[in-house]
mmCIF file of C-alpha atoms in Angstrom:
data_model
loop_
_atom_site.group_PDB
_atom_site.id
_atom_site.type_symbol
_atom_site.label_atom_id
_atom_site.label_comp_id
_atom_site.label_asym_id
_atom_site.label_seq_id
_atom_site.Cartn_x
_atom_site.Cartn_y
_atom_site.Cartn_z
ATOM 1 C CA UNK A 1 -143.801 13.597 9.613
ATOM 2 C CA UNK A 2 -140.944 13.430 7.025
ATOM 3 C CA UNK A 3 -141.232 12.238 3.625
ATOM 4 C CA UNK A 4 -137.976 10.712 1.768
ATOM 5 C CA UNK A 5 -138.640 10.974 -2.055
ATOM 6 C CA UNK A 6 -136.450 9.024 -3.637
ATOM 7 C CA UNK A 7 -135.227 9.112 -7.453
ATOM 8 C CA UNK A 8 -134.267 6.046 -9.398
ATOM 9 C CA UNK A 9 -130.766 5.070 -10.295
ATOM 10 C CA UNK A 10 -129.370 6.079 -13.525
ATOM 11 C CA UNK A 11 -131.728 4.261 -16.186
ATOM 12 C CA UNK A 12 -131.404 2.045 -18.870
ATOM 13 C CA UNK A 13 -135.199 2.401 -20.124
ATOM 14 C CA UNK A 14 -134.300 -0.320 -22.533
ATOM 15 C CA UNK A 15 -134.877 -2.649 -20.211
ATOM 16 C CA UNK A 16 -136.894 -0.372 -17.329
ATOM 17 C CA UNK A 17 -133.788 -1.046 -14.963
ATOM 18 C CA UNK A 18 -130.375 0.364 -14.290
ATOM 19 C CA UNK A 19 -127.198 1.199 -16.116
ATOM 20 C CA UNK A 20 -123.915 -0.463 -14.301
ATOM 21 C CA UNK A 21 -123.724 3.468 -12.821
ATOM 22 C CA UNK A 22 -127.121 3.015 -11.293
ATOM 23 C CA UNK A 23 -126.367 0.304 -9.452
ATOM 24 C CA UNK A 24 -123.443 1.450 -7.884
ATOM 25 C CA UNK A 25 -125.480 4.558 -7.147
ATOM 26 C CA UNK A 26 -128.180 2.585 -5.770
ATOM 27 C CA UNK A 27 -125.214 0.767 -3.476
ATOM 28 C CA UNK A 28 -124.158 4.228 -2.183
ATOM 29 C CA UNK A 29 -127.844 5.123 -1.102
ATOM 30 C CA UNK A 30 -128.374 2.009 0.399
ATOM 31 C CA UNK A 31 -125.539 3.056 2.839
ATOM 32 C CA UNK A 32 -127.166 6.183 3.388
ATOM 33 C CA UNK A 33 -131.020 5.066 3.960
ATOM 34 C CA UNK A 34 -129.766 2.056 6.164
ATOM 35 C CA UNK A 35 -128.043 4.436 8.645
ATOM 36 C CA UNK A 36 -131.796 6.037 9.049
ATOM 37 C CA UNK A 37 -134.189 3.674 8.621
ATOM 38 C CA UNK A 38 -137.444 4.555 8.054
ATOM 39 C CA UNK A 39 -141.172 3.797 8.794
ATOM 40 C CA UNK A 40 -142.607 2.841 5.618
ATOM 41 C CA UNK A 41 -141.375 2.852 2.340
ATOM 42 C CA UNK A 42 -143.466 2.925 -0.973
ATOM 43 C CA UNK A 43 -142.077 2.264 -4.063
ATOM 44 C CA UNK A 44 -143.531 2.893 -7.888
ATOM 45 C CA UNK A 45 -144.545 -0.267 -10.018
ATOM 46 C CA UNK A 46 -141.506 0.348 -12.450
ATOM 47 C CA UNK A 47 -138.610 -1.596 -12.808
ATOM 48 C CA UNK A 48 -135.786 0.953 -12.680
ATOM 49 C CA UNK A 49 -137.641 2.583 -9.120
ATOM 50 C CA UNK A 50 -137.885 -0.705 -7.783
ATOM 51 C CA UNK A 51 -134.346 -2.015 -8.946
ATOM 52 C CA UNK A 52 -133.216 1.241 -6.968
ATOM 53 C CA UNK A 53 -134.847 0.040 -4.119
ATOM 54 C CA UNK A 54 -134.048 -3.573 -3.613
ATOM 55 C CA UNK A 55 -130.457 -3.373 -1.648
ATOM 56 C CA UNK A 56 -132.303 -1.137 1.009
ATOM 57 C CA UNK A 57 -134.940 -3.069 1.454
ATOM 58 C CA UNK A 58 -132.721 -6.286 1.667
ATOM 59 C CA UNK A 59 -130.225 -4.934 3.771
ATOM 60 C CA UNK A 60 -132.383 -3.818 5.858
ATOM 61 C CA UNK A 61 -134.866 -6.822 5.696
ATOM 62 C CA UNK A 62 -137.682 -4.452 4.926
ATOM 63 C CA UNK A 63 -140.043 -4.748 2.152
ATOM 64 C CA UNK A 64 -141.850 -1.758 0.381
ATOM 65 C CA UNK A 65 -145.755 -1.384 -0.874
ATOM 66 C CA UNK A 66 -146.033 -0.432 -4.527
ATOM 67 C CA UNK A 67 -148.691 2.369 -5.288
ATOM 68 C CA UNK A 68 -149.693 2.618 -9.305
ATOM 69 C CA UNK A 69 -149.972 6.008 -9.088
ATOM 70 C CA UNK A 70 -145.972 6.168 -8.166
ATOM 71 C CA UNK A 71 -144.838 5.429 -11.700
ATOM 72 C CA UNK A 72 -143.740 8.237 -14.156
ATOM 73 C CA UNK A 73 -146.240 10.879 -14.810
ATOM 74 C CA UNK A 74 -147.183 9.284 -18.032
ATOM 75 C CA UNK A 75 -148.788 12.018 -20.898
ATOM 76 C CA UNK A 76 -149.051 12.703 -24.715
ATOM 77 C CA UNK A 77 -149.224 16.382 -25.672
ATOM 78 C CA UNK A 78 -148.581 18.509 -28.881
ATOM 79 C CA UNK A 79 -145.064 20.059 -28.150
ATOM 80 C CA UNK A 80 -145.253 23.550 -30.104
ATOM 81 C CA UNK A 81 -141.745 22.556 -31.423
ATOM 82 C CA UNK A 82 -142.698 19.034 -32.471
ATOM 83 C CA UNK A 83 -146.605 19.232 -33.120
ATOM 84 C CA UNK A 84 -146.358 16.246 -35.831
ATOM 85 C CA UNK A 85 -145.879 13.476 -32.788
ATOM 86 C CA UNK A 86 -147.051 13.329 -29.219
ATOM 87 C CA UNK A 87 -144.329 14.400 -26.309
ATOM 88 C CA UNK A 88 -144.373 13.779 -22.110
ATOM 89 C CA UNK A 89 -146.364 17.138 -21.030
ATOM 90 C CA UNK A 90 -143.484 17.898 -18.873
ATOM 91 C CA UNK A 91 -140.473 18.475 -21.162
ATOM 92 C CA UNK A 92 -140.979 22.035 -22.786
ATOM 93 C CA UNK A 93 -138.505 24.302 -24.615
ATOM 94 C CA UNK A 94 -137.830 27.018 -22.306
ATOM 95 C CA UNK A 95 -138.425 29.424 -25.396
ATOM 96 C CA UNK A 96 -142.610 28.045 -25.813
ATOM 97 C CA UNK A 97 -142.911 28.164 -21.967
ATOM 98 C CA UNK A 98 -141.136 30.275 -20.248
ATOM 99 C CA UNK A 99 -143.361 33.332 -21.158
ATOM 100 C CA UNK A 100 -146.729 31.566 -20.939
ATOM 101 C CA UNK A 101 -148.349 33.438 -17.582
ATOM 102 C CA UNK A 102 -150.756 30.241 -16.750
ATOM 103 C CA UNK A 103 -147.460 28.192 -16.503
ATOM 104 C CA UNK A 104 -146.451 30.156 -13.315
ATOM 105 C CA UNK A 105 -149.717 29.501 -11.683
ATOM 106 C CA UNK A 106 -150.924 26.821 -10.096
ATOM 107 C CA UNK A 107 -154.320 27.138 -10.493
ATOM 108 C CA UNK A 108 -154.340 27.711 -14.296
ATOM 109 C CA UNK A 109 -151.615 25.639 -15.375
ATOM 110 C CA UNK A 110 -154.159 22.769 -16.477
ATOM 111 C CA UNK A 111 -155.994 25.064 -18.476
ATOM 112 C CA UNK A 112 -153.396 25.837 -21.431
ATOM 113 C CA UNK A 113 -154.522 24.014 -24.654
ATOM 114 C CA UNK A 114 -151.779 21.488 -25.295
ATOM 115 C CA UNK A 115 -152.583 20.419 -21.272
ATOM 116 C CA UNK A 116 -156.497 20.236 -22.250
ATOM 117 C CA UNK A 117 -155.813 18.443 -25.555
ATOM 118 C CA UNK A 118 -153.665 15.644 -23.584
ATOM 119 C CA UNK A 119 -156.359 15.471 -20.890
ATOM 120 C CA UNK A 120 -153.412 16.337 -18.486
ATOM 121 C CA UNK A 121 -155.535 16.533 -15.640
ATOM 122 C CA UNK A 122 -156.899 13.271 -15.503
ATOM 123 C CA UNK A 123 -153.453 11.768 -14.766
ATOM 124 C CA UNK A 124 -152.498 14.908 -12.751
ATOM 125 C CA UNK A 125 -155.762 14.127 -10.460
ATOM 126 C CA UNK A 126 -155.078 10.580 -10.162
ATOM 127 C CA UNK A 127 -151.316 11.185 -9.262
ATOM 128 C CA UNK A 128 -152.662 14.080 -6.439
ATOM 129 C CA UNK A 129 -155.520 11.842 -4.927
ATOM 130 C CA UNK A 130 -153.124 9.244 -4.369
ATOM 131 C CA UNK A 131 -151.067 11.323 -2.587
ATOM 132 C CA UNK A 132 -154.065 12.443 -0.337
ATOM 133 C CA UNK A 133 -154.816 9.595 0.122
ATOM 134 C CA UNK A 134 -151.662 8.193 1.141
ATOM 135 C CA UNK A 135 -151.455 11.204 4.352
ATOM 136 C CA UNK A 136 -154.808 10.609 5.436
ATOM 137 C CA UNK A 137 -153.415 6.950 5.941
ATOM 138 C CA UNK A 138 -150.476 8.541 7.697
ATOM 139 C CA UNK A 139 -152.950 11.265 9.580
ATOM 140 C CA UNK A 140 -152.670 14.050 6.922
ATOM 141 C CA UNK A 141 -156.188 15.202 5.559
ATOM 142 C CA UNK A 142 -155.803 17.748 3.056
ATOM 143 C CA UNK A 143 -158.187 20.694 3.421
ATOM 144 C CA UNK A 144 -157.856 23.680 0.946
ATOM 145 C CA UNK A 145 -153.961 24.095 0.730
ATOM 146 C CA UNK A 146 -153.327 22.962 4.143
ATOM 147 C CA UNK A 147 -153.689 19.714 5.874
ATOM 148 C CA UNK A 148 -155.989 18.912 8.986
ATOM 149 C CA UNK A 149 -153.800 16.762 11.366
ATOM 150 C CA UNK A 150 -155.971 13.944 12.709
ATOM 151 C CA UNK A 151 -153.270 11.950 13.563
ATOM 152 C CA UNK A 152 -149.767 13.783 14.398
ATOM 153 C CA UNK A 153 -146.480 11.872 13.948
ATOM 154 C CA UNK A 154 -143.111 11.529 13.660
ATOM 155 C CA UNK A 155 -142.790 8.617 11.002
ATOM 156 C CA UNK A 156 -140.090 8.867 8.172
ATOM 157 C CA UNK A 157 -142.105 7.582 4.639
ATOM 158 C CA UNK A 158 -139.665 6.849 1.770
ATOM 159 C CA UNK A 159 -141.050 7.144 -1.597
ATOM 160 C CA UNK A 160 -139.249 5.532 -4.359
ATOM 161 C CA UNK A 161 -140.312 6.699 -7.652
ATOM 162 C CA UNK A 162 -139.072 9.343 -10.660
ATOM 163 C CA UNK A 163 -138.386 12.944 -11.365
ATOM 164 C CA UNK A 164 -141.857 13.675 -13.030
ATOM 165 C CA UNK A 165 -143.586 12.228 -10.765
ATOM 166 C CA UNK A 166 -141.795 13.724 -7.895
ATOM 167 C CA UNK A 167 -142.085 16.631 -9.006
ATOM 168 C CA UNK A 168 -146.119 16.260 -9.549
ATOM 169 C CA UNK A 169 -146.115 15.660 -5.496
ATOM 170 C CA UNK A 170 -144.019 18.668 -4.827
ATOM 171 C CA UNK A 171 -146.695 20.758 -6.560
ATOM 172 C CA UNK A 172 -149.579 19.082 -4.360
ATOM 173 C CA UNK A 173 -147.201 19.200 -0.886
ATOM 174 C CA UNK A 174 -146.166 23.017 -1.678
ATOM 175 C CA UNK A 175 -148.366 24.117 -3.862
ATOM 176 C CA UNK A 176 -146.628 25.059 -6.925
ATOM 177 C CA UNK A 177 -147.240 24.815 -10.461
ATOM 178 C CA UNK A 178 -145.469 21.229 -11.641
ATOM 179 C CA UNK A 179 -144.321 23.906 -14.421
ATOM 180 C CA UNK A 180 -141.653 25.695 -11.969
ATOM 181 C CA UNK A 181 -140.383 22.417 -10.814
ATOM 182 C CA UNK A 182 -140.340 20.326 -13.967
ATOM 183 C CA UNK A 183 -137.923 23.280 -15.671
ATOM 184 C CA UNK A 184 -136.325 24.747 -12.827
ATOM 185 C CA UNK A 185 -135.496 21.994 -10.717
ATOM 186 C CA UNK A 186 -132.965 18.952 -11.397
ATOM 187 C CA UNK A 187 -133.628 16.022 -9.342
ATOM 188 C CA UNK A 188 -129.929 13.604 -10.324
ATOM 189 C CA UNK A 189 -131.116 9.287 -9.834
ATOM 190 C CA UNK A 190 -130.857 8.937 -6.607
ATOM 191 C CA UNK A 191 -130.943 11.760 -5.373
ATOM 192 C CA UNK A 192 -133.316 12.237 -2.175
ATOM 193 C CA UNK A 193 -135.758 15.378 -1.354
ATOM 194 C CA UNK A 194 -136.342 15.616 2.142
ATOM 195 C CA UNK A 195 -140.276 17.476 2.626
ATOM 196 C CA UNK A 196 -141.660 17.916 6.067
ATOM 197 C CA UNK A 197 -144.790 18.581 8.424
ATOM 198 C CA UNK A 198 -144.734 21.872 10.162
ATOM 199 C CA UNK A 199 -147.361 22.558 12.341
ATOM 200 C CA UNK A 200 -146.863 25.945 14.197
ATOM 201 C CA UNK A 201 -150.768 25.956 15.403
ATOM 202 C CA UNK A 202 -152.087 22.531 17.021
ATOM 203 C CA UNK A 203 -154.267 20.873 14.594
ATOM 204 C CA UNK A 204 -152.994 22.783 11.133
ATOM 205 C CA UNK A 205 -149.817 21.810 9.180
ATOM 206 C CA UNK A 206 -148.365 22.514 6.073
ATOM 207 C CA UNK A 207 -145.149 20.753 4.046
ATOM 208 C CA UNK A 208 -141.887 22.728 4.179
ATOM 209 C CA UNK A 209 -139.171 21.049 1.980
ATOM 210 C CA UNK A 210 -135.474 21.503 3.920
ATOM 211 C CA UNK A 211 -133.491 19.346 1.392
ATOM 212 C CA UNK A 212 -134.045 18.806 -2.488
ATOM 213 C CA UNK A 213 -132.278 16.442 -5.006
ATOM 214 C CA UNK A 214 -129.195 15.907 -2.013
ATOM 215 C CA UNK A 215 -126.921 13.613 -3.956
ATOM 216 C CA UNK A 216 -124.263 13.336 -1.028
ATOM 217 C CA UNK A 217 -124.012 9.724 -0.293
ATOM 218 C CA UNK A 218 -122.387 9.927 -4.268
ATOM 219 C CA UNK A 219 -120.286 12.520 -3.636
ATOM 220 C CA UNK A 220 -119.194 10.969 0.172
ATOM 221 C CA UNK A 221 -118.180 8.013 -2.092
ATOM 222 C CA UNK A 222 -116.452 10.144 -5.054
ATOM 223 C CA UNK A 223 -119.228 8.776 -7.627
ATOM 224 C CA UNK A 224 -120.179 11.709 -10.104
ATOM 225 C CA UNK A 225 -123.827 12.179 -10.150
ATOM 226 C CA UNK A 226 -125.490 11.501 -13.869
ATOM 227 C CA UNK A 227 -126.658 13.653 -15.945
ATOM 228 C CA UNK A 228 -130.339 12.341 -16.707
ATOM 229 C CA UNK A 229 -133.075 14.901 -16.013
ATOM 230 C CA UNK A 230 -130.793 17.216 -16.749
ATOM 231 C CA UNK A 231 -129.932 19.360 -20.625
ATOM 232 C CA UNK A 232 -126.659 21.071 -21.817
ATOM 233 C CA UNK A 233 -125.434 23.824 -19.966
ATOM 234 C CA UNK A 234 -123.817 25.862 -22.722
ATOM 235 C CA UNK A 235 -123.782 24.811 -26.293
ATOM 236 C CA UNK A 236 -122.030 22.968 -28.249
ATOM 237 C CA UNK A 237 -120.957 20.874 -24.972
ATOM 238 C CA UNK A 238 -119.743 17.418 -25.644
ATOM 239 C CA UNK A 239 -121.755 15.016 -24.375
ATOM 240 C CA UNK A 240 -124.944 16.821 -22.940
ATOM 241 C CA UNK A 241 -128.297 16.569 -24.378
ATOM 242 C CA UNK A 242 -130.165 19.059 -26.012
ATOM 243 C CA UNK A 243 -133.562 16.944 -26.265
#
């Protein structure tokens, strides 16, 4: 089984949609996920995730289902650099996380302060189970930090969603710390991580990601990829973000 995950266009959050870039980057993948179509597609309850999705899904005369847990990985922690006013748990300083050892284990992650304060795990939970549950649909039952295959398959699943999120399911599929991915990964809109079943003994398989964050189909059509998710790569840049 393959899974497709998907990042929305360049936003506007404004308006939960697109900027005029996002839409022509939403074109461009449209030519890329109608020369493959896929089994099922899924698609997050936001605007800008399902704006991304529409000219697939009408081009290929297709409709997705929309799963809650999809939408952005929505939290409210004490930042150590901002601790007057609540911040998303997953945008950290490298400076106040970096060197934090429970950060760089999945198992402990959860258990730093900040995380407990914002009752992190409650959404992190919710976001995971979904997920579960989702494979078992599919023939996937997860069973320690493998997966029991009940049902074996070859289907291609798009999921349409965001980079927080996305990154929340690579922790479950892989089993890493959301930490590692949130700060050390870059997932540009659009872009599409490719994650799939491997299952070298009948009856066991695990996730094995071959592509992540492939922006191609923008490059095969000479369209820059944006720069959300994504913070200044020397300082003093013009035009890159530092928060």
């Amino acid at each position: 089984m393959k899974l497709l995950i998907v990042r929305h266009g360049d936003p506007d959050y404004s308006i939960d949609s697109l900027t005029e870039k996002g839409w022509r980057e939403a074109h461009y993948l449209a030519d890329r996920l109608t020369k493959t179509p896929a089994d099922f597609y899924y698609c997050s309850p936001l605007g800008r995730a399902q704006d991304t999705a529409r000219e697939t899904m009408e081009r290929l005369h297709r409709s997705y289902e929309v799963l809650p847990w999809l939408r952005e990985f929505q939290t409210a922690i004490h930042r150590p650099d901002v601790p007057d006013r609540l911040m998303n748990c997953w945008d950290w300083l490298p400076g106040d996380w970096a060197e934090v050892p429970e950060f760089h284990r999945q198992a402990d992650w959860l258990t730093h302060p900040a995380m407990e304060e914002g009752n992190v795990r409650r959404e992190y939970d919710w976001v995971i189970s979904g997920l579960d549950e989702l494979l078992l649909r599919h023939g996937y039952r997860r069973e320690g930090n493998l997966y029991k295959v009940e049902q074996g398959n070859n289907d291609a699943i798009v999921l349409f969603c965001h980079f927080g999120v996305e990154s929340v399911l690579l922790s479950r599929l892989i089993n890493l710390p959301p930490m590692l991915i949130w700060h050390g990964m870059a997932a540009a809109p659009t872009s599409v991580t490719t994650v799939v079943t491997e299952e070298r003994r009948e009856g066991t398989a695990y996730f094995r990601m071959t592509a992540f964050g492939d922006t191609s189909h923008l490059y095969a059509n000479g369209e820059p990829p944006a720069f959300a998710a994504r913070f200044v790569e020397k300082w003093g840049n013009p035009g890159e973000r530092v928060d």
